[in-house]
Structures are given as structure tokens and as C-alpha cells.
Short mmCIF file of C-alpha atoms and ligand atoms in Angstrom, two decimals:
data_model
loop_
_atom_site.label_atom_id
_atom_site.label_comp_id
_atom_site.label_asym_id
_atom_site.label_seq_id
_atom_site.Cartn_x
_atom_site.Cartn_y
_atom_site.Cartn_z
CA MET A 1 12.88 -8.47 12.12
CA SER A 2 14.43 -11.12 10.46
CA ALA A 3 15.95 -8.69 8.01
CA ALA A 4 19.85 -8.85 7.04
CA THR A 5 21.51 -5.02 8.19
CA ARG A 6 23.90 -3.26 5.86
CA ALA A 7 25.36 0.05 6.08
CA THR A 8 22.21 1.30 3.51
CA ARG A 9 20.05 -2.08 2.42
CA GLU A 10 17.65 -3.83 4.42
CA ILE A 11 16.56 -7.29 2.65
CA VAL A 12 13.56 -8.92 4.54
CA HIS A 13 12.14 -12.02 3.75
CA VAL A 14 8.82 -13.02 3.18
CA THR A 15 7.59 -16.27 2.83
CA THR A 16 3.45 -16.43 2.03
CA THR A 17 1.90 -19.87 1.39
CA SER A 18 2.35 -19.82 -2.56
CA ARG A 19 5.52 -18.29 -2.40
CA ALA A 20 8.26 -17.00 -0.54
CA TYR A 21 10.49 -13.54 -2.01
CA ASP A 22 12.68 -10.89 -0.81
CA VAL A 23 12.12 -7.63 -0.21
CA HIS A 24 15.09 -5.06 -0.78
CA VAL A 25 15.51 -1.95 0.65
CA GLY A 26 17.88 0.99 0.14
CA GLU A 27 19.52 3.83 -1.56
CA ASP A 28 19.80 3.64 -5.28
CA LEU A 29 19.08 0.29 -5.86
CA LEU A 30 17.00 0.97 -9.87
CA ARG A 31 20.61 1.13 -10.88
CA HIS A 32 21.13 -3.03 -9.77
CA THR A 33 17.75 -4.16 -10.74
CA GLY A 34 19.11 -5.94 -13.81
CA LYS A 35 21.41 -8.25 -11.13
CA LEU A 36 19.22 -8.21 -9.05
CA ILE A 37 15.78 -9.41 -10.71
CA ARG A 38 19.05 -11.85 -12.70
CA LYS A 39 20.17 -13.70 -9.03
CA ALA A 40 16.21 -13.99 -7.95
CA VAL A 41 14.44 -15.13 -11.27
CA ASP A 42 15.32 -17.20 -14.12
CA ALA A 43 13.64 -15.71 -16.83
CA ASP A 44 14.80 -14.41 -20.85
CA LYS A 45 12.29 -11.05 -21.34
CA ALA A 46 11.41 -8.93 -18.84
CA PHE A 47 8.37 -6.50 -19.38
CA VAL A 48 8.65 -2.70 -17.22
CA VAL A 49 5.29 -1.65 -17.53
CA THR A 50 5.02 1.85 -15.87
CA ASP A 51 3.50 5.63 -16.32
CA THR A 52 3.77 8.85 -17.59
CA ASN A 53 5.28 10.22 -14.81
CA VAL A 54 7.54 7.59 -13.26
CA ALA A 55 9.13 6.92 -17.17
CA PRO A 56 11.45 10.68 -17.47
CA PRO A 57 13.22 9.92 -14.71
CA TYR A 58 13.71 6.45 -14.11
CA LEU A 59 13.29 3.95 -17.40
CA GLU A 60 15.93 4.85 -19.15
CA ARG A 61 18.56 3.57 -15.97
CA ILE A 62 15.47 0.34 -14.85
CA LYS A 63 16.53 -0.45 -19.21
CA ALA A 64 19.94 0.10 -19.19
CA SER A 65 20.89 -2.25 -15.64
CA LEU A 66 17.81 -4.75 -16.86
CA ALA A 67 19.63 -5.08 -20.03
CA ALA A 68 23.05 -4.96 -18.58
CA ALA A 69 21.93 -7.98 -16.52
CA GLY A 70 21.40 -9.72 -20.54
CA PHE A 71 17.33 -9.46 -20.73
CA SER A 72 16.03 -8.92 -23.28
CA VAL A 73 13.79 -6.18 -22.74
CA SER A 74 10.40 -4.49 -23.86
CA TYR A 75 7.68 -1.70 -21.86
CA ALA A 76 4.08 -0.06 -21.42
CA VAL A 77 4.20 3.34 -20.25
CA VAL A 78 0.05 4.29 -19.36
CA GLU A 79 -0.48 7.85 -18.66
CA ALA A 80 -0.30 8.10 -15.05
CA GLY A 81 -3.47 8.40 -11.73
CA GLU A 82 -5.73 6.06 -10.44
CA GLN A 83 -8.45 7.04 -13.25
CA HIS A 84 -6.86 5.17 -15.59
CA LYS A 85 -6.39 2.40 -12.98
CA THR A 86 -9.27 0.58 -16.00
CA LEU A 87 -9.89 -2.39 -17.92
CA GLN A 88 -8.60 0.02 -20.84
CA THR A 89 -5.51 0.38 -19.13
CA TYR A 90 -5.07 -3.33 -18.71
CA GLY A 91 -6.44 -4.74 -22.35
CA SER A 92 -3.85 -2.42 -23.70
CA ILE A 93 -0.71 -3.67 -21.38
CA LEU A 94 -2.23 -7.70 -21.74
CA GLU A 95 -2.09 -6.36 -26.23
CA ARG A 96 2.32 -4.72 -25.45
CA MET A 97 3.01 -7.67 -23.60
CA ALA A 98 1.82 -10.01 -26.43
CA THR A 99 3.20 -7.84 -29.18
CA ALA A 100 6.52 -8.20 -27.10
CA ASN A 101 6.22 -12.15 -27.52
CA LEU A 102 6.06 -12.91 -24.22
CA THR A 103 6.49 -16.65 -22.93
CA ARG A 104 5.63 -18.37 -19.29
CA ASP A 105 9.44 -17.74 -18.65
CA SER A 106 9.20 -13.98 -19.07
CA ILE A 107 8.81 -11.54 -16.26
CA VAL A 108 6.99 -7.99 -15.43
CA VAL A 109 8.62 -5.64 -13.72
CA ALA A 110 6.17 -2.90 -11.88
CA LEU A 111 7.79 0.45 -11.81
CA GLY A 112 5.57 3.16 -9.89
CA GLY A 113 3.16 3.51 -7.57
CA GLY A 114 0.34 1.87 -6.58
CA VAL A 115 -1.62 1.78 -9.74
CA VAL A 116 1.37 0.89 -11.80
CA GLY A 117 1.64 -1.54 -9.13
CA ASP A 118 -1.75 -2.73 -9.02
CA MET A 119 -2.20 -2.66 -12.19
CA ALA A 120 0.43 -4.32 -13.64
CA GLY A 121 0.36 -7.28 -11.02
CA PHE A 122 -2.89 -7.66 -12.26
CA ALA A 123 -2.00 -8.26 -15.69
CA ALA A 124 0.95 -10.56 -15.30
CA ALA A 125 -1.23 -12.20 -13.03
CA THR A 126 -3.65 -12.67 -15.92
CA TYR A 127 -1.35 -13.43 -19.32
CA MET A 128 -1.18 -16.49 -20.03
CA ARG A 129 -2.73 -17.96 -16.35
CA GLY A 130 -0.24 -16.13 -14.95
CA ILE A 131 3.44 -14.58 -15.09
CA ARG A 132 5.79 -13.57 -13.00
CA VAL A 133 6.24 -9.84 -11.79
CA VAL A 134 8.87 -8.04 -9.15
CA GLN A 135 7.99 -5.25 -7.45
CA VAL A 136 10.22 -1.89 -8.29
CA PRO A 137 8.04 0.81 -5.82
CA THR A 138 8.46 4.42 -6.25
CA THR A 139 6.40 6.07 -3.28
CA LEU A 140 6.19 5.26 -0.22
CA LEU A 141 2.89 4.08 -0.05
CA SER A 142 3.70 1.34 -2.32
CA MET A 143 7.11 0.55 -0.08
CA VAL A 144 5.30 0.55 2.40
CA ASP A 145 2.23 -0.80 1.25
CA SER A 146 0.68 -2.12 -1.87
CA SER A 147 3.67 -3.38 -3.50
CA VAL A 148 4.23 -6.98 -0.33
CA GLY A 149 1.57 -9.17 -0.37
CA GLY A 150 0.50 -9.74 -2.94
CA LYS A 151 -2.91 -7.81 -3.70
CA THR A 152 -3.57 -6.07 -7.93
CA ALA A 153 -6.82 -5.05 -9.50
CA ILE A 154 -8.13 -2.92 -11.97
CA ASP A 155 -10.89 -0.81 -10.62
CA LEU A 156 -14.92 -0.50 -12.49
CA SER A 157 -16.66 2.24 -12.67
CA ARG A 158 -18.74 0.99 -9.63
CA GLY A 159 -15.77 0.92 -7.74
CA LYS A 160 -12.43 0.80 -6.80
CA ASN A 161 -10.00 -2.54 -7.30
CA LEU A 162 -13.59 -4.87 -8.61
CA VAL A 163 -11.79 -7.02 -10.92
CA GLY A 164 -8.10 -8.81 -9.21
CA ALA A 165 -6.02 -10.86 -8.14
CA PHE A 166 -3.60 -13.23 -5.55
CA LEU A 167 0.55 -12.66 -7.43
CA GLN A 168 3.01 -12.70 -4.76
CA PRO A 169 5.94 -10.29 -6.81
CA SER A 170 8.82 -12.61 -7.18
CA LEU A 171 10.78 -10.50 -6.30
CA VAL A 172 10.61 -6.34 -4.54
CA ILE A 173 13.09 -3.10 -4.87
CA ALA A 174 11.92 -0.18 -2.49
CA ASP A 175 15.34 2.37 -4.13
CA VAL A 176 14.74 5.14 -1.47
CA ALA A 177 16.58 8.06 -3.42
CA CYS A 178 12.98 7.11 -5.81
CA LEU A 179 11.07 9.30 -2.49
CA SER A 180 13.48 12.78 -2.85
CA THR A 181 11.13 13.15 -6.78
CA LEU A 182 8.07 12.67 -5.51
CA ARG A 183 5.57 15.48 -4.97
CA PRO A 184 5.22 16.87 -1.11
CA GLU A 185 1.98 15.54 -0.11
CA VAL A 186 2.54 12.28 -2.24
CA PHE A 187 5.81 11.55 -0.58
CA VAL A 188 3.81 12.39 3.33
CA ASP A 189 0.35 11.01 2.15
CA GLY A 190 2.13 7.42 1.85
CA ILE A 191 2.70 7.63 6.02
CA GLY A 192 -0.65 7.25 6.71
CA GLU A 193 -0.16 3.50 5.82
CA VAL A 194 2.86 4.09 8.44
CA VAL A 195 1.44 5.54 11.53
CA LYS A 196 -1.12 2.40 10.37
CA HIS A 197 1.18 0.33 11.03
CA GLY A 198 2.56 1.29 14.22
CA VAL A 199 -0.80 1.59 15.91
CA LEU A 200 -1.35 -2.09 14.21
CA ALA A 201 1.81 -3.29 15.80
CA ASP A 202 4.58 -1.79 16.98
CA GLU A 203 4.83 0.95 19.49
CA GLN A 204 8.58 1.94 19.50
CA LEU A 205 7.76 2.83 15.57
CA PHE A 206 4.54 5.06 17.09
CA GLU A 207 6.98 6.92 19.48
CA LYS A 208 9.64 7.44 16.90
CA LEU A 209 6.58 9.31 14.20
CA ALA A 210 4.57 10.96 17.01
CA ARG A 211 8.77 12.31 18.46
CA THR A 212 9.97 12.74 14.64
CA PRO A 213 7.87 14.06 10.85
CA LEU A 214 9.03 11.74 8.31
CA ALA A 215 12.16 13.62 6.50
CA GLN A 216 11.59 13.30 2.43
CA ASN A 217 15.08 13.74 1.82
CA ALA A 218 16.84 12.76 4.65
CA ARG A 219 19.46 10.12 3.09
CA GLY A 220 21.58 7.29 5.37
CA SER A 221 20.00 4.35 7.37
CA TYR A 222 16.82 6.12 8.58
CA LEU A 223 14.51 6.25 5.35
CA THR A 224 15.56 2.82 4.90
CA HIS A 225 15.72 1.46 8.78
CA ILE A 226 11.12 2.97 8.62
CA ILE A 227 10.01 1.43 5.20
CA ALA A 228 11.77 -2.43 6.59
CA ARG A 229 10.04 -2.19 10.08
CA ASN A 230 6.87 -0.87 7.93
CA VAL A 231 7.50 -4.01 5.20
CA ALA A 232 8.18 -6.55 8.10
CA ILE A 233 5.24 -5.77 10.43
CA LYS A 234 3.32 -6.09 6.77
CA ARG A 235 5.04 -9.59 6.60
CA ASP A 236 4.01 -10.64 9.64
CA VAL A 237 1.08 -10.58 8.69
CA VAL A 238 0.62 -11.44 5.30
CA GLY A 239 2.18 -14.55 5.78
CA ALA A 240 -0.79 -15.42 8.01
CA ASP A 241 -3.01 -15.18 5.96
CA GLU A 242 -2.69 -14.12 2.52
CA GLN A 243 -5.66 -14.05 1.12
CA GLU A 244 -7.44 -12.20 3.52
CA HIS A 245 -9.63 -14.53 5.35
CA GLY A 246 -8.45 -13.12 9.21
CA VAL A 247 -5.58 -11.43 11.10
CA ARG A 248 -5.04 -9.88 7.02
CA GLN A 249 -8.43 -7.32 8.35
CA THR A 250 -6.51 -6.12 10.33
CA LEU A 251 -4.35 -4.14 7.87
CA ASN A 252 -7.38 -2.32 7.16
CA LEU A 253 -7.41 -0.41 10.23
CA GLY A 254 -8.67 3.00 9.62
CA HIS A 255 -9.57 1.82 6.37
CA THR A 256 -13.28 1.47 7.27
CA ILE A 257 -14.03 5.71 7.99
CA GLY A 258 -11.35 6.18 5.60
CA HIS A 259 -12.87 4.53 2.89
CA ALA A 260 -15.39 6.77 2.97
CA ILE A 261 -14.00 9.90 3.61
CA GLU A 262 -12.16 8.71 0.33
CA ALA A 263 -15.26 8.61 -1.95
CA ALA A 264 -16.91 11.07 -0.33
CA SER A 265 -14.13 13.81 -0.70
CA LYS A 266 -14.31 12.08 -4.95
CA TYR A 267 -11.24 10.63 -4.30
CA THR A 268 -9.67 14.51 -5.01
CA LEU A 269 -7.51 13.40 -0.61
CA GLY A 270 -5.20 10.73 -0.64
CA HIS A 271 -6.11 7.94 0.33
CA GLY A 272 -3.51 7.85 2.54
CA HIS A 273 -4.61 11.30 4.45
CA CYS A 274 -8.21 9.35 4.44
CA VAL A 275 -7.03 6.57 6.57
CA ALA A 276 -4.83 8.81 8.97
CA ALA A 277 -8.08 10.47 9.41
CA GLY A 278 -10.46 7.56 9.37
CA LEU A 279 -7.52 6.31 11.83
CA CYS A 280 -7.88 8.92 14.32
CA TYR A 281 -12.30 8.44 14.43
CA VAL A 282 -12.07 5.40 14.82
CA ALA A 283 -9.59 5.64 17.73
CA ARG A 284 -11.92 8.41 19.72
CA ALA A 285 -14.85 6.17 18.47
CA ALA A 286 -13.14 3.52 20.80
CA GLU A 287 -12.53 5.28 23.72
CA ARG A 288 -15.68 6.25 24.03
CA MET A 289 -17.11 3.53 24.32
CA GLY A 290 -14.71 1.42 26.92
CA TRP A 291 -13.27 -0.05 24.56
CA ALA A 292 -9.69 1.19 24.57
CA GLU A 293 -6.86 2.34 27.08
CA SER A 294 -7.25 6.27 27.87
CA GLY A 295 -5.40 8.96 26.20
CA MET A 296 -4.88 6.54 23.14
CA ALA A 297 -6.47 8.42 20.40
CA ALA A 298 -4.67 11.81 21.99
CA ARG A 299 -1.62 10.16 21.13
CA ILE A 300 -2.63 8.66 17.56
CA GLU A 301 -3.85 12.15 16.36
CA ALA A 302 -0.53 13.89 18.11
CA CYS A 303 1.01 11.64 16.10
CA VAL A 304 -0.70 12.42 12.91
CA ALA A 305 -0.28 15.52 13.39
CA ALA A 306 3.03 15.79 14.11
CA GLN A 307 3.29 14.08 10.47
CA GLY A 308 1.36 16.29 8.49
CA LEU A 309 -1.73 14.58 7.90
CA PRO A 310 -5.19 15.11 9.10
CA THR A 311 -7.31 14.13 12.49
CA ALA A 312 -10.23 14.81 11.00
CA SER A 313 -12.59 15.57 7.36
CA ASN A 314 -14.57 18.17 6.71
CA ILE A 315 -17.42 16.38 4.96
CA PRO A 316 -20.39 15.73 6.63
CA VAL A 317 -21.58 13.13 9.29
CA GLU A 318 -24.92 11.49 7.45
CA GLN A 319 -22.51 11.79 4.56
CA LEU A 320 -19.67 9.80 6.18
CA VAL A 321 -22.21 7.70 7.02
CA GLU A 322 -23.79 7.23 3.68
CA GLN A 323 -20.70 6.84 2.16
CA ALA A 324 -19.60 4.20 4.98
CA THR A 325 -22.83 1.87 4.17
CA HIS A 326 -24.81 1.88 1.21
CA ASP A 327 -23.28 -0.54 -0.35
CA LYS A 328 -23.49 -2.97 2.86
CA LYS A 329 -26.86 -2.04 3.38
CA ARG A 330 -27.46 -3.58 0.39
CA HIS A 331 -25.88 -7.90 2.09
CA GLY A 332 -27.70 -6.56 5.44
CA ALA A 333 -25.43 -7.51 8.91
CA GLY A 334 -22.61 -5.79 9.59
CA VAL A 335 -19.38 -5.07 8.86
CA ASN A 336 -16.32 -6.20 10.03
CA LEU A 337 -14.17 -3.57 12.28
CA VAL A 338 -10.58 -2.81 13.12
CA VAL A 339 -10.29 -1.98 17.04
CA PRO A 340 -7.05 0.15 17.73
CA GLU A 341 -7.28 -0.17 21.79
CA ARG A 342 -3.64 0.87 23.17
CA ILE A 343 -0.73 1.52 21.05
CA GLY A 344 0.86 -1.60 19.05
CA HIS A 345 -2.60 -3.79 19.69
CA VAL A 346 -5.80 -3.57 17.97
CA ALA A 347 -9.40 -6.08 17.79
CA MET A 348 -12.02 -7.36 15.51
CA ARG A 349 -14.96 -6.61 16.18
CA HIS A 350 -18.50 -7.63 14.66
CA VAL A 351 -20.50 -4.24 14.45
CA THR A 352 -24.34 -3.47 12.41
CA LEU A 353 -25.18 -0.72 10.68
CA ASP A 354 -26.70 1.38 13.37
CA GLU A 355 -23.67 0.20 15.37
CA LEU A 356 -21.32 2.22 12.89
CA THR A 357 -23.58 4.48 12.20
CA HIS A 358 -23.05 5.64 16.51
CA ILE A 359 -19.05 5.21 16.31
CA ILE A 360 -18.56 7.27 13.12
CA GLU A 361 -21.10 10.39 15.12
CA LEU A 362 -18.34 9.03 17.84
CA GLY A 363 -15.86 10.16 16.26
CA GLU A 364 -16.52 13.02 14.59
CA GLN A 365 -15.60 14.86 18.11
CA PRO A 366 -11.91 16.22 18.10
CA CYS A 367 -9.84 15.50 21.74
CA GLU A 368 -10.78 17.35 23.93
N1 LIG B 1 -3.36 -2.96 1.89
C1 LIG B 1 -3.86 -4.03 2.49
C2 LIG B 1 -2.57 -4.99 2.69
O1 LIG B 1 -2.50 -5.94 1.98
O2 LIG B 1 -4.19 -6.36 3.08
#
């Protein structure tokens, strides 16, 4: 990993076709936000987008840090929750940006979890045809996944993330201390993507996770190191394929069935919980198809369970098949499925919808 390591901070450098930037991971970084942004970008005004959960503990601290670094600061606080990742909220952010007289020399600071990051990023990508954004993720899921890689989006009534743009951030600041104030189930939800990264690319990371549950309040460098390692795994993939024409699709490991579980639960189950269960389904099926090393699925199940995440769902298999295939039926053909072959290695397989149905059925039965 090309990360410069200090006691409690790691810096992962990301290079994509459109932009290169640093991801700072460490404890108590929020109070340095202004200085870090000042060093990374030349900007006059900073516009903070955050939500009603994150504003009370952190907004004043970020505003003070930005003002001390010489930025003129304004902000928007939106309602928390995926149900607010809408055209309407996005429109209200843009109106606030215009009222604050932001120009192309200004910068958006997205302070929050994946929803805030997606929406603030999309507002930045489209305001005046695109201004810069700094991501300041405050959940584990946004630190290890959504703040890095430049995907931004909002939802439409017909589906999630149907409108969006690629906008790589100019800087990412992941303050690990923010994790200690999350509701425990929100913290654990992020571990789904962490286990996914281990299965995708790093057997050592996977083994660490299998041995020790990630502790929300762990101080010291352990969480910092795990998050930085995840960022580096994502960096390697995104650096090779920024716009998901090829290898970036492997980040969808566990997501084909995971999304079906999420949709069938009407989004009452967290994304990371659904990805963890989806990963177990595809692992069990891959082994039963003879595509994967024997024993791999049981190891994945044990790791997922050790982290307090589900290895299955109680959604009937017919409903999962319906959710996983119904959009695709109209387009015919099939789907690209990411198949784990052994821990740390995956393959892409194009499967027909009948094959996907069979895979979901095979994945439903737990390991013996
Ligand atoms: N979350 C998957 C990606 O960024 O491509």
C-alpha cells in the first residue's frame, strides 16, 4: 500500500484519469479540516452540506476549522435518511449554493454518510457545470466505500441512484473518532463492505476480520489501519477503471443478491447487512457450481457471522429471484455476476437470468 504512516494517521493517494487526491484516515482530523483543505485546493468559499444527524455533533467544529483557515463558510442541513436523497432535496441544496454566491472557485464540503456524500457530490458535479468537492465521511460505510471513487447520485421514485455523475473528490478526510458516536447497527452495517473487500482482494485482511470483530470504540491505530487498507483496495480498482467499464464491476461482489434482499426488505435492512448476506449466497452457490475452492463459503459465513452480520435472509427465494431479475427481464440477456473463487480472488461471469435463478436457489441453503 502506498500509504505514508504516522502514529494515528494514514494517507492513501488515489490517482484516476480525471483527478489525483489524498485520503486522510486518522483520529481527530475534523479540527484540521480547514488546514487540510487549504493545503489541497485553492478555493475562496466553502459550502458545507450535512444532515440533521451529523450537524449537532460536528457542524460547528467544521465551520470553525474552515473559518480559521480563511474560508468564507456557508452551509445546508438536509433531513437525514435515504428517503430524502431526492430531486427536491438536491434542488434545495443548489438553491442554497446560489444564495451563498458560490462560484467555480468555491468548494463543497460533504460532511456525513453515504447519502450526504452522494447528494452533495452530485450538487457539486452539476452546479455551474461542476465545482470541486471534499468528502468528509462520518460513517464506516462511507469511509471505506462511497467517499472514494467519485460516484455521486440521487434517487428517483423508480429506483436508487438513477441520476448521477462521476466527480472525484479533491480530498477525503476520514476522522475515525466520528465512528464512536454512530448507532451500533450503523457502524456494523459498514463492515459488510469491509468483509467484501477482504474477499475481493486481501486474504490477510479477511483473516484479521475472521479472528476479531471490528470494535466501534477501538482507539489507537487498528481501525485507522483497517480503513486505510480498504481505501487502498478500492483505490487500486477505481484507479484502473474509473467509470466502471470493466474491473470496477468487481466492487459489486455480493451486490446482485444483496440489492435484491435490500429491495425485497423495502430498504428496512441496511445496505452492508444485505451485501454481507448476498456475499454468502453467491459464495455458497459458487462452491456448489464447482466455480470456487472448497471450504471458501464456510469461511466467508464464519467471518460474516463473527462481525455480527447476517449470512442469509428470511426473504423467500421466489421473491429474491423476482427482485434480482425483474428489471433485467425487459432487457433480456443476463447479468455480469462477480463470483468469488477463493479468498482474495474473484472472477466475472456472464450468467443468463435462468442461471441467476439457479444460483440464488443454490445459495439459499446454508453450509453444512
Ligand atoms: N460502491 C462501488 C463503487 O464505487 O464502484
